[in-house]
PDB file of N, CA and C in Angstrom:
ATOM      1  N   MET A 157       0.895  -1.041  -0.045  1.00  0.00           N
ATOM      2  CA  MET A 157      -0.017  -0.023  -0.014  1.00  0.00           C
ATOM      3  C   MET A 157       0.933   1.209   0.027  1.00  0.00           C
ATOM      4  N   ASP A 158       0.518   2.167  -0.774  1.00  0.00           N
ATOM      5  CA  ASP A 158       1.298   3.449  -0.881  1.00  0.00           C
ATOM      6  C   ASP A 158       0.379   4.645  -0.377  1.00  0.00           C
ATOM      7  N   ILE A 159       0.974   5.369   0.611  1.00  0.00           N
ATOM      8  CA  ILE A 159       0.364   6.475   1.106  1.00  0.00           C
ATOM      9  C   ILE A 159       0.929   7.767   0.795  1.00  0.00           C
ATOM     10  N   PHE A 160       0.135   8.735   0.301  1.00  0.00           N
ATOM     11  CA  PHE A 160       0.682  10.100  -0.102  1.00  0.00           C
ATOM     12  C   PHE A 160      -0.146  11.028   0.855  1.00  0.00           C
ATOM     13  N   CYS A 161       0.649  11.920   1.552  1.00  0.00           N
ATOM     14  CA  CYS A 161      -0.035  12.966   2.410  1.00  0.00           C
ATOM     15  C   CYS A 161       0.316  14.231   1.769  1.00  0.00           C
ATOM     16  N   ILE A 162      -0.857  15.007   1.471  1.00  0.00           N
ATOM     17  CA  ILE A 162      -0.707  16.300   0.998  1.00  0.00           C
ATOM     18  C   ILE A 162      -1.429  17.301   1.717  1.00  0.00           C
ATOM     19  N   LYS A 163      -0.905  18.340   2.179  1.00  0.00           N
ATOM     20  CA  LYS A 163      -1.395  19.549   2.881  1.00  0.00           C
ATOM     21  C   LYS A 163      -2.037  20.454   1.787  1.00  0.00           C
ATOM     22  N   ALA A 164      -3.307  20.703   1.818  1.00  0.00           N
ATOM     23  CA  ALA A 164      -3.959  21.575   0.834  1.00  0.00           C
ATOM     24  C   ALA A 164      -5.157  22.209   1.274  1.00  0.00           C
ATOM     25  N   VAL A 165      -5.688  23.153   0.545  1.00  0.00           N
ATOM     26  CA  VAL A 165      -7.013  23.921   0.943  1.00  0.00           C
ATOM     27  C   VAL A 165      -8.097  22.826   0.609  1.00  0.00           C
ATOM     28  N   SER A 166      -9.256  23.113   1.254  1.00  0.00           N
ATOM     29  CA  SER A 166     -10.345  22.284   1.050  1.00  0.00           C
ATOM     30  C   SER A 166     -10.837  22.221  -0.462  1.00  0.00           C
ATOM     31  N   LEU A 167     -11.055  21.043  -1.005  1.00  0.00           N
ATOM     32  CA  LEU A 167     -11.606  20.967  -2.440  1.00  0.00           C
ATOM     33  C   LEU A 167     -12.985  20.767  -2.498  1.00  0.00           C
ATOM     34  N   GLY A 168     -13.724  20.795  -1.336  1.00  0.00           N
ATOM     35  CA  GLY A 168     -15.095  20.644  -1.323  1.00  0.00           C
ATOM     36  C   GLY A 168     -15.522  19.108  -1.420  1.00  0.00           C
ATOM     37  N   ASP A 169     -16.727  18.818  -1.974  1.00  0.00           N
ATOM     38  CA  ASP A 169     -17.179  17.519  -2.042  1.00  0.00           C
ATOM     39  C   ASP A 169     -16.652  16.938  -3.357  1.00  0.00           C
ATOM     40  N   LEU A 170     -15.750  15.924  -3.229  1.00  0.00           N
ATOM     41  CA  LEU A 170     -15.153  15.285  -4.410  1.00  0.00           C
ATOM     42  C   LEU A 170     -16.025  14.235  -5.017  1.00  0.00           C
ATOM     43  N   GLU A 171     -16.264  14.289  -6.345  1.00  0.00           N
ATOM     44  CA  GLU A 171     -17.150  13.304  -7.079  1.00  0.00           C
ATOM     45  C   GLU A 171     -16.420  12.360  -7.881  1.00  0.00           C
ATOM     46  N   LYS A 172     -15.313  12.842  -8.472  1.00  0.00           N
ATOM     47  CA  LYS A 172     -14.353  12.074  -9.434  1.00  0.00           C
ATOM     48  C   LYS A 172     -12.914  12.383  -9.291  1.00  0.00           C
ATOM     49  N   VAL A 173     -12.022  11.436  -9.563  1.00  0.00           N
ATOM     50  CA  VAL A 173     -10.752  11.673  -9.659  1.00  0.00           C
ATOM     51  C   VAL A 173     -10.070  11.021 -10.927  1.00  0.00           C
ATOM     52  N   LEU A 174      -9.147  11.531 -11.482  1.00  0.00           N
ATOM     53  CA  LEU A 174      -8.545  11.039 -12.732  1.00  0.00           C
ATOM     54  C   LEU A 174      -7.071  10.634 -12.272  1.00  0.00           C
ATOM     55  N   ILE A 175      -6.638   9.379 -12.580  1.00  0.00           N
ATOM     56  CA  ILE A 175      -5.371   8.856 -12.164  1.00  0.00           C
ATOM     57  C   ILE A 175      -4.786   8.152 -13.441  1.00  0.00           C
ATOM     58  N   SER A 176      -3.488   8.423 -13.686  1.00  0.00           N
ATOM     59  CA  SER A 176      -2.832   7.926 -14.788  1.00  0.00           C
ATOM     60  C   SER A 176      -1.293   7.840 -14.596  1.00  0.00           C
ATOM     61  N   HIS A 177      -0.691   7.177 -15.509  1.00  0.00           N
ATOM     62  CA  HIS A 177       0.731   7.205 -15.424  1.00  0.00           C
ATOM     63  C   HIS A 177       1.242   7.106 -17.006  1.00  0.00           C
ATOM     64  N   ASP A 178       2.578   7.399 -17.252  1.00  0.00           N
ATOM     65  CA  ASP A 178       2.915   7.604 -18.749  1.00  0.00           C
ATOM     66  C   ASP A 178       3.465   6.289 -19.312  1.00  0.00           C
ATOM     67  N   GLY A 179       3.423   5.197 -18.610  1.00  0.00           N
ATOM     68  CA  GLY A 179       3.894   3.878 -19.040  1.00  0.00           C
ATOM     69  C   GLY A 179       5.205   3.833 -19.398  1.00  0.00           C
ATOM     70  N   ALA A 180       6.128   4.799 -18.956  1.00  0.00           N
ATOM     71  CA  ALA A 180       7.536   4.644 -19.310  1.00  0.00           C
ATOM     72  C   ALA A 180       8.255   3.712 -18.373  1.00  0.00           C
ATOM     73  N   GLY A 181       9.220   2.916 -19.082  1.00  0.00           N
ATOM     74  CA  GLY A 181       9.928   1.937 -18.389  1.00  0.00           C
ATOM     75  C   GLY A 181       9.366   0.610 -18.413  1.00  0.00           C
ATOM     76  N   PRO A 182      10.217  -0.438 -18.267  1.00  0.00           N
ATOM     77  CA  PRO A 182       9.621  -1.809 -18.139  1.00  0.00           C
ATOM     78  C   PRO A 182       8.985  -2.080 -16.811  1.00  0.00           C
ATOM     79  N   GLY A 183       7.943  -2.730 -16.771  1.00  0.00           N
ATOM     80  CA  GLY A 183       7.198  -2.935 -15.559  1.00  0.00           C
ATOM     81  C   GLY A 183       6.491  -1.820 -14.978  1.00  0.00           C
ATOM     82  N   SER A 184       6.046  -0.894 -15.687  1.00  0.00           N
ATOM     83  CA  SER A 184       5.537   0.398 -15.095  1.00  0.00           C
ATOM     84  C   SER A 184       4.056   0.227 -14.714  1.00  0.00           C
ATOM     85  N   GLY A 185       3.497  -0.854 -15.252  1.00  0.00           N
ATOM     86  CA  GLY A 185       1.965  -1.037 -14.881  1.00  0.00           C
ATOM     87  C   GLY A 185       1.732  -1.322 -13.569  1.00  0.00           C
ATOM     88  N   TRP A 186       0.697  -1.116 -13.082  1.00  0.00           N
ATOM     89  CA  TRP A 186       0.181  -1.360 -11.663  1.00  0.00           C
ATOM     90  C   TRP A 186      -1.289  -1.659 -11.483  1.00  0.00           C
ATOM     91  N   PHE A 187      -1.606  -2.364 -10.451  1.00  0.00           N
ATOM     92  CA  PHE A 187      -3.060  -2.717 -10.155  1.00  0.00           C
ATOM     93  C   PHE A 187      -3.371  -1.676  -9.106  1.00  0.00           C
ATOM     94  N   LEU A 188      -4.577  -0.997  -9.314  1.00  0.00           N
ATOM     95  CA  LEU A 188      -5.134  -0.123  -8.251  1.00  0.00           C
ATOM     96  C   LEU A 188      -6.416  -0.665  -7.662  1.00  0.00           C
ATOM     97  N   ASP A 189      -6.454  -0.844  -6.504  1.00  0.00           N
ATOM     98  CA  ASP A 189      -7.592  -1.393  -5.857  1.00  0.00           C
ATOM     99  C   ASP A 189      -8.562  -0.218  -5.591  1.00  0.00           C
ATOM    100  N   LYS A 190      -8.130   0.831  -4.959  1.00  0.00           N
ATOM    101  CA  LYS A 190      -8.876   1.992  -4.609  1.00  0.00           C
ATOM    102  C   LYS A 190      -8.078   3.162  -4.257  1.00  0.00           C
ATOM    103  N   ILE A 191      -8.750   4.307  -4.280  1.00  0.00           N
ATOM    104  CA  ILE A 191      -8.078   5.618  -3.751  1.00  0.00           C
ATOM    105  C   ILE A 191      -9.030   6.016  -2.593  1.00  0.00           C
ATOM    106  N   VAL A 192      -8.445   6.253  -1.470  1.00  0.00           N
ATOM    107  CA  VAL A 192      -9.179   6.700  -0.280  1.00  0.00           C
ATOM    108  C   VAL A 192      -8.640   8.175   0.039  1.00  0.00           C
ATOM    109  N   ILE A 193      -9.593   9.216   0.015  1.00  0.00           N
ATOM    110  CA  ILE A 193      -9.043  10.514   0.357  1.00  0.00           C
ATOM    111  C   ILE A 193      -9.786  10.899   1.669  1.00  0.00           C
ATOM    112  N   LYS A 194      -8.847  11.296   2.629  1.00  0.00           N
ATOM    113  CA  LYS A 194      -9.335  11.633   3.927  1.00  0.00           C
ATOM    114  C   LYS A 194      -9.067  13.105   4.200  1.00  0.00           C
ATOM    115  N   HIS A 195      -9.946  13.884   4.718  1.00  0.00           N
ATOM    116  CA  HIS A 195      -9.721  15.237   4.981  1.00  0.00           C
ATOM    117  C   HIS A 195     -10.458  15.636   6.321  1.00  0.00           C
ATOM    118  N   LYS A 196      -9.795  16.623   7.011  1.00  0.00           N
ATOM    119  CA  LYS A 196     -10.366  17.184   8.255  1.00  0.00           C
ATOM    120  C   LYS A 196     -10.764  18.550   8.226  1.00  0.00           C
ATOM    121  N   GLU A 197     -11.946  18.737   8.696  1.00  0.00           N
ATOM    122  CA  GLU A 197     -12.344  20.186   8.835  1.00  0.00           C
ATOM    123  C   GLU A 197     -12.828  20.484  10.266  1.00  0.00           C
ATOM    124  N   GLY A 198     -12.127  21.123  10.967  1.00  0.00           N
ATOM    125  CA  GLY A 198     -12.392  21.360  12.448  1.00  0.00           C
ATOM    126  C   GLY A 198     -12.268  20.053  13.170  1.00  0.00           C
ATOM    127  N   GLU A 199     -13.266  19.633  13.836  1.00  0.00           N
ATOM    128  CA  GLU A 199     -13.235  18.416  14.578  1.00  0.00           C
ATOM    129  C   GLU A 199     -13.876  17.243  13.879  1.00  0.00           C
ATOM    130  N   GLU A 200     -14.252  17.508  12.548  1.00  0.00           N
ATOM    131  CA  GLU A 200     -14.960  16.446  11.727  1.00  0.00           C
ATOM    132  C   GLU A 200     -13.925  15.856  10.700  1.00  0.00           C
ATOM    133  N   ALA A 201     -13.901  14.579  10.562  1.00  0.00           N
ATOM    134  CA  ALA A 201     -13.159  14.041   9.497  1.00  0.00           C
ATOM    135  C   ALA A 201     -14.025  13.445   8.528  1.00  0.00           C
ATOM    136  N   HIS A 202     -13.636  13.472   7.250  1.00  0.00           N
ATOM    137  CA  HIS A 202     -14.371  12.895   6.180  1.00  0.00           C
ATOM    138  C   HIS A 202     -13.530  11.921   5.382  1.00  0.00           C
ATOM    139  N   GLU A 203     -14.029  10.882   4.817  1.00  0.00           N
ATOM    140  CA  GLU A 203     -13.432  10.028   4.007  1.00  0.00           C
ATOM    141  C   GLU A 203     -14.193   9.694   2.756  1.00  0.00           C
ATOM    142  N   VAL A 204     -13.536   9.706   1.598  1.00  0.00           N
ATOM    143  CA  VAL A 204     -14.173   9.445   0.322  1.00  0.00           C
ATOM    144  C   VAL A 204     -13.419   8.317  -0.352  1.00  0.00           C
ATOM    145  N   VAL A 205     -14.255   7.352  -0.787  1.00  0.00           N
ATOM    146  CA  VAL A 205     -13.550   6.070  -1.417  1.00  0.00           C
ATOM    147  C   VAL A 205     -13.855   6.100  -2.926  1.00  0.00           C
ATOM    148  N   PHE A 206     -12.845   6.003  -3.793  1.00  0.00           N
ATOM    149  CA  PHE A 206     -12.990   5.915  -5.154  1.00  0.00           C
ATOM    150  C   PHE A 206     -12.490   4.400  -5.613  1.00  0.00           C
ATOM    151  N   PRO A 207     -13.373   3.510  -5.792  1.00  0.00           N
ATOM    152  CA  PRO A 207     -13.076   2.167  -5.939  1.00  0.00           C
ATOM    153  C   PRO A 207     -12.571   2.099  -7.513  1.00  0.00           C
ATOM    154  N   CYS A 208     -11.594   1.165  -7.704  1.00  0.00           N
ATOM    155  CA  CYS A 208     -11.071   0.876  -9.063  1.00  0.00           C
ATOM    156  C   CYS A 208     -11.040  -0.507  -9.445  1.00  0.00           C
ATOM    157  N   ASN A 209     -10.206  -1.282  -8.761  1.00  0.00           N
ATOM    158  CA  ASN A 209     -10.097  -2.719  -8.937  1.00  0.00           C
ATOM    159  C   ASN A 209      -9.741  -2.994 -10.379  1.00  0.00           C
ATOM    160  N   ARG A 210      -8.764  -2.288 -10.990  1.00  0.00           N
ATOM    161  CA  ARG A 210      -8.426  -2.550 -12.236  1.00  0.00           C
ATOM    162  C   ARG A 210      -6.882  -2.228 -12.489  1.00  0.00           C
ATOM    163  N   TRP A 211      -6.326  -2.675 -13.607  1.00  0.00           N
ATOM    164  CA  TRP A 211      -4.929  -2.446 -13.885  1.00  0.00           C
ATOM    165  C   TRP A 211      -4.831  -1.196 -14.577  1.00  0.00           C
ATOM    166  N   LEU A 212      -3.629  -0.536 -14.372  1.00  0.00           N
ATOM    167  CA  LEU A 212      -3.227   0.603 -15.216  1.00  0.00           C
ATOM    168  C   LEU A 212      -1.967   0.158 -15.836  1.00  0.00           C
ATOM    169  N   ASP A 213      -2.171  -0.493 -16.943  1.00  0.00           N
ATOM    170  CA  ASP A 213      -0.966  -1.297 -17.662  1.00  0.00           C
ATOM    171  C   ASP A 213      -1.489  -1.563 -19.190  1.00  0.00           C
ATOM    172  N   GLU A 214      -0.521  -1.103 -20.032  1.00  0.00           N
ATOM    173  CA  GLU A 214      -0.846  -1.274 -21.370  1.00  0.00           C
ATOM    174  C   GLU A 214      -0.884  -2.693 -21.868  1.00  0.00           C
ATOM    175  N   TYR A 215      -0.422  -3.606 -20.936  1.00  0.00           N
ATOM    176  CA  TYR A 215      -0.325  -5.118 -21.283  1.00  0.00           C
ATOM    177  C   TYR A 215      -1.284  -5.988 -20.474  1.00  0.00           C
ATOM    178  N   GLN A 216      -1.987  -5.200 -19.572  1.00  0.00           N
ATOM    179  CA  GLN A 216      -2.991  -6.049 -18.810  1.00  0.00           C
ATOM    180  C   GLN A 216      -4.363  -5.522 -18.982  1.00  0.00           C
ATOM    181  N   ASP A 217      -5.431  -6.310 -18.584  1.00  0.00           N
ATOM    182  CA  ASP A 217      -6.755  -5.813 -18.533  1.00  0.00           C
ATOM    183  C   ASP A 217      -7.071  -5.187 -19.794  1.00  0.00           C
ATOM    184  N   ASP A 218      -7.636  -3.966 -19.986  1.00  0.00           N
ATOM    185  CA  ASP A 218      -7.954  -3.428 -21.168  1.00  0.00           C
ATOM    186  C   ASP A 218      -6.963  -2.521 -21.818  1.00  0.00           C
ATOM    187  N   GLY A 219      -5.654  -2.367 -21.245  1.00  0.00           N
ATOM    188  CA  GLY A 219      -4.617  -1.819 -21.856  1.00  0.00           C
ATOM    189  C   GLY A 219      -4.571  -0.230 -21.560  1.00  0.00           C
ATOM    190  N   LYS A 220      -5.359   0.188 -20.743  1.00  0.00           N
ATOM    191  CA  LYS A 220      -5.409   1.589 -20.316  1.00  0.00           C
ATOM    192  C   LYS A 220      -4.434   1.958 -19.168  1.00  0.00           C
ATOM    193  N   THR A 221      -3.944   3.143 -19.352  1.00  0.00           N
ATOM    194  CA  THR A 221      -3.043   3.602 -18.280  1.00  0.00           C
ATOM    195  C   THR A 221      -3.720   4.879 -17.603  1.00  0.00           C
ATOM    196  N   GLU A 222      -4.919   5.134 -17.766  1.00  0.00           N
ATOM    197  CA  GLU A 222      -5.647   6.141 -17.185  1.00  0.00           C
ATOM    198  C   GLU A 222      -7.011   5.821 -16.825  1.00  0.00           C
ATOM    199  N   ARG A 223      -7.469   6.156 -15.710  1.00  0.00           N
ATOM    200  CA  ARG A 223      -8.715   5.832 -15.171  1.00  0.00           C
ATOM    201  C   ARG A 223      -9.424   6.997 -14.603  1.00  0.00           C
ATOM    202  N   GLU A 224     -10.621   7.205 -14.906  1.00  0.00           N
ATOM    203  CA  GLU A 224     -11.621   8.217 -14.210  1.00  0.00           C
ATOM    204  C   GLU A 224     -12.383   7.463 -13.161  1.00  0.00           C
ATOM    205  N   LEU A 225     -12.276   7.710 -11.962  1.00  0.00           N
ATOM    206  CA  LEU A 225     -12.971   7.041 -10.813  1.00  0.00           C
ATOM    207  C   LEU A 225     -14.027   7.950 -10.245  1.00  0.00           C
ATOM    208  N   THR A 226     -15.133   7.313  -9.924  1.00  0.00           N
ATOM    209  CA  THR A 226     -16.189   7.952  -9.352  1.00  0.00           C
ATOM    210  C   THR A 226     -16.326   7.627  -7.832  1.00  0.00           C
ATOM    211  N   ALA A 227     -16.833   8.511  -7.027  1.00  0.00           N
ATOM    212  CA  ALA A 227     -16.829   8.191  -5.617  1.00  0.00           C
ATOM    213  C   ALA A 227     -17.808   7.101  -5.294  1.00  0.00           C
ATOM    214  N   ASN A 228     -17.564   6.346  -4.297  1.00  0.00           N
ATOM    215  CA  ASN A 228     -18.405   5.274  -3.884  1.00  0.00           C
ATOM    216  C   ASN A 228     -19.920   5.796  -3.702  1.00  0.00           C
ATOM    217  N   SER A 229     -20.817   5.020  -4.445  1.00  0.00           N
ATOM    218  CA  SER A 229     -22.185   5.536  -4.253  1.00  0.00           C
ATOM    219  C   SER A 229     -22.886   5.467  -3.022  1.00  0.00           C
ATOM    220  N   ASN A 230     -22.506   4.575  -2.142  1.00  0.00           N
ATOM    221  CA  ASN A 230     -23.238   4.412  -0.856  1.00  0.00           C
ATOM    222  C   ASN A 230     -22.660   5.238   0.234  1.00  0.00           C
ATOM    223  N   GLY A 231     -22.969   6.513   0.126  1.00  0.00           N
ATOM    224  CA  GLY A 231     -22.566   7.481   1.203  1.00  0.00           C
ATOM    225  C   GLY A 231     -21.052   7.649   1.358  1.00  0.00           C
ATOM    226  N   SER A 232     -20.511   8.171   0.201  1.00  0.00           N
ATOM    227  CA  SER A 232     -19.004   8.285   0.134  1.00  0.00           C
ATOM    228  C   SER A 232     -18.353   9.152   1.213  1.00  0.00           C
ATOM    229  N   SER A 233     -19.056  10.039   1.761  1.00  0.00           N
ATOM    230  CA  SER A 233     -18.567  10.765   2.954  1.00  0.00           C
ATOM    231  C   SER A 233     -18.741   9.996   4.213  1.00  0.00           C
ATOM    232  N   LEU A 234     -17.808   9.533   4.774  1.00  0.00           N
ATOM    233  CA  LEU A 234     -17.850   8.801   6.073  1.00  0.00           C
ATOM    234  C   LEU A 234     -17.518   9.894   7.205  1.00  0.00           C
ATOM    235  N   LYS A 235     -18.382  10.296   8.110  1.00  0.00           N
ATOM    236  CA  LYS A 235     -18.086  11.119   9.105  1.00  0.00           C
ATOM    237  C   LYS A 235     -17.605  10.547  10.296  1.00  0.00           C
ATOM    238  N   THR A 236     -16.499  10.899  10.893  1.00  0.00           N
ATOM    239  CA  THR A 236     -16.076  10.503  12.204  1.00  0.00           C
ATOM    240  C   THR A 236     -15.815  11.679  13.044  1.00  0.00           C
ATOM    241  N   PHE A 237     -16.232  11.692  14.306  1.00  0.00           N
ATOM    242  CA  PHE A 237     -15.962  12.892  15.042  1.00  0.00           C
ATOM    243  C   PHE A 237     -14.791  12.505  15.990  1.00  0.00           C
ATOM    244  N   LEU A 238     -13.729  13.401  15.926  1.00  0.00           N
ATOM    245  CA  LEU A 238     -12.505  13.091  16.583  1.00  0.00           C
ATOM    246  C   LEU A 238     -12.396  13.878  17.957  1.00  0.00           C
ATOM    247  N   LYS A 239     -11.760  13.480  18.830  1.00  0.00           N
ATOM    248  CA  LYS A 239     -11.584  14.114  20.175  1.00  0.00           C
ATOM    249  C   LYS A 239     -10.358  14.896  20.235  1.00  0.00           C
ATOM    250  N   GLY A 240      -9.986  15.713  19.316  1.00  0.00           N
ATOM    251  CA  GLY A 240      -8.845  16.621  19.397  1.00  0.00           C
ATOM    252  C   GLY A 240      -7.480  15.962  19.305  1.00  0.00           C
ATOM    253  N   LYS A 241      -7.341  14.564  19.092  1.00  0.00           N
ATOM    254  CA  LYS A 241      -5.961  13.890  19.046  1.00  0.00           C
ATOM    255  C   LYS A 241      -5.733  13.464  17.671  1.00  0.00           C
ATOM    256  N   SER A 242      -6.209  14.075  16.726  1.00  0.00           N
ATOM    257  CA  SER A 242      -6.027  13.698  15.356  1.00  0.00           C
ATOM    258  C   SER A 242      -4.639  14.263  14.864  1.00  0.00           C
ATOM    259  N   CYS A 243      -3.851  13.532  14.099  1.00  0.00           N
ATOM    260  CA  CYS A 243      -2.549  14.088  13.606  1.00  0.00           C
ATOM    261  C   CYS A 243      -2.501  13.878  12.152  1.00  0.00           C
ATOM    262  N   PHE A 244      -3.546  13.509  11.461  1.00  0.00           N
ATOM    263  CA  PHE A 244      -3.532  13.304   9.938  1.00  0.00           C
ATOM    264  C   PHE A 244      -3.688  14.604   9.299  1.00  0.00           C
ATOM    265  N   PRO A 245      -3.123  14.945   8.045  1.00  0.00           N
ATOM    266  CA  PRO A 245      -3.116  16.220   7.465  1.00  0.00           C
ATOM    267  C   PRO A 245      -4.456  16.606   6.909  1.00  0.00           C
ATOM    268  N   THR A 246      -4.523  17.703   6.396  1.00  0.00           N
ATOM    269  CA  THR A 246      -5.782  18.244   5.772  1.00  0.00           C
ATOM    270  C   THR A 246      -6.374  17.269   4.740  1.00  0.00           C
ATOM    271  N   ILE A 247      -5.427  16.879   3.864  1.00  0.00           N
ATOM    272  CA  ILE A 247      -6.002  15.838   2.834  1.00  0.00           C
ATOM    273  C   ILE A 247      -4.875  14.779   2.709  1.00  0.00           C
ATOM    274  N   ALA A 248      -5.318  13.456   2.811  1.00  0.00           N
ATOM    275  CA  ALA A 248      -4.407  12.442   2.619  1.00  0.00           C
ATOM    276  C   ALA A 248      -4.860  11.465   1.435  1.00  0.00           C
ATOM    277  N   PHE A 249      -3.982  11.068   0.536  1.00  0.00           N
ATOM    278  CA  PHE A 249      -4.388  10.078  -0.462  1.00  0.00           C
ATOM    279  C   PHE A 249      -3.883   8.765  -0.155  1.00  0.00           C
ATOM    280  N   TYR A 250      -4.681   7.709  -0.005  1.00  0.00           N
ATOM    281  CA  TYR A 250      -4.318   6.406   0.303  1.00  0.00           C
ATOM    282  C   TYR A 250      -4.679   5.477  -0.986  1.00  0.00           C
ATOM    283  N   THR A 251      -3.733   5.024  -1.550  1.00  0.00           N
ATOM    284  CA  THR A 251      -3.959   4.143  -2.765  1.00  0.00           C
ATOM    285  C   THR A 251      -3.417   2.808  -2.408  1.00  0.00           C
ATOM    286  N   ILE A 252      -4.111   1.816  -2.833  1.00  0.00           N
ATOM    287  CA  ILE A 252      -3.672   0.309  -2.698  1.00  0.00           C
ATOM    288  C   ILE A 252      -3.187  -0.059  -4.166  1.00  0.00           C
ATOM    289  N   VAL A 253      -1.834  -0.258  -4.286  1.00  0.00           N
ATOM    290  CA  VAL A 253      -1.214  -0.574  -5.393  1.00  0.00           C
ATOM    291  C   VAL A 253      -0.448  -1.884  -5.344  1.00  0.00           C
ATOM    292  N   PHE A 254      -0.619  -2.729  -6.371  1.00  0.00           N
ATOM    293  CA  PHE A 254       0.114  -3.869  -6.488  1.00  0.00           C
ATOM    294  C   PHE A 254       1.050  -3.810  -7.797  1.00  0.00           C
ATOM    295  N   ALA A 255       2.262  -3.891  -7.682  1.00  0.00           N
ATOM    296  CA  ALA A 255       3.145  -3.722  -8.873  1.00  0.00           C
ATOM    297  C   ALA A 255       3.249  -4.978  -9.550  1.00  0.00           C
ATOM    298  N   VAL A 256       3.347  -4.936 -10.912  1.00  0.00           N
ATOM    299  CA  VAL A 256       3.578  -5.986 -11.797  1.00  0.00           C
ATOM    300  C   VAL A 256       4.785  -6.770 -11.556  1.00  0.00           C
TER     301      VAL A 256
END
C-alpha cells in the first residue's frame, strides 16, 4: 500500500478523480484497488472512497493507463468525530497498489 499525504486547501465535495501514468520503463504497470481521500475540517473527519479494482497497464486488462474514478455511491462521505487527538493532514491520499 502506498500512502501520499498532501496538505492543501479544501476541495469541497469530491465526486471524481483522474489517475494515470505515462507507461515509461519496463514493468511500469500497476493494479489499483482503490483511492481513499481523507480530510479534516475542524473536529470532523471525512473519507471518500474511489473504487477501481483494475490494472493501469498497457499489457494487462483493457490496456489503459488512465482511469476516471467515481466516488463510492453508498454514502461516500464517512463522518467520524474526533476528540482533538488527530494528527493526519488536511488531505491524505491512500492508494492500494500492487506492482506487476
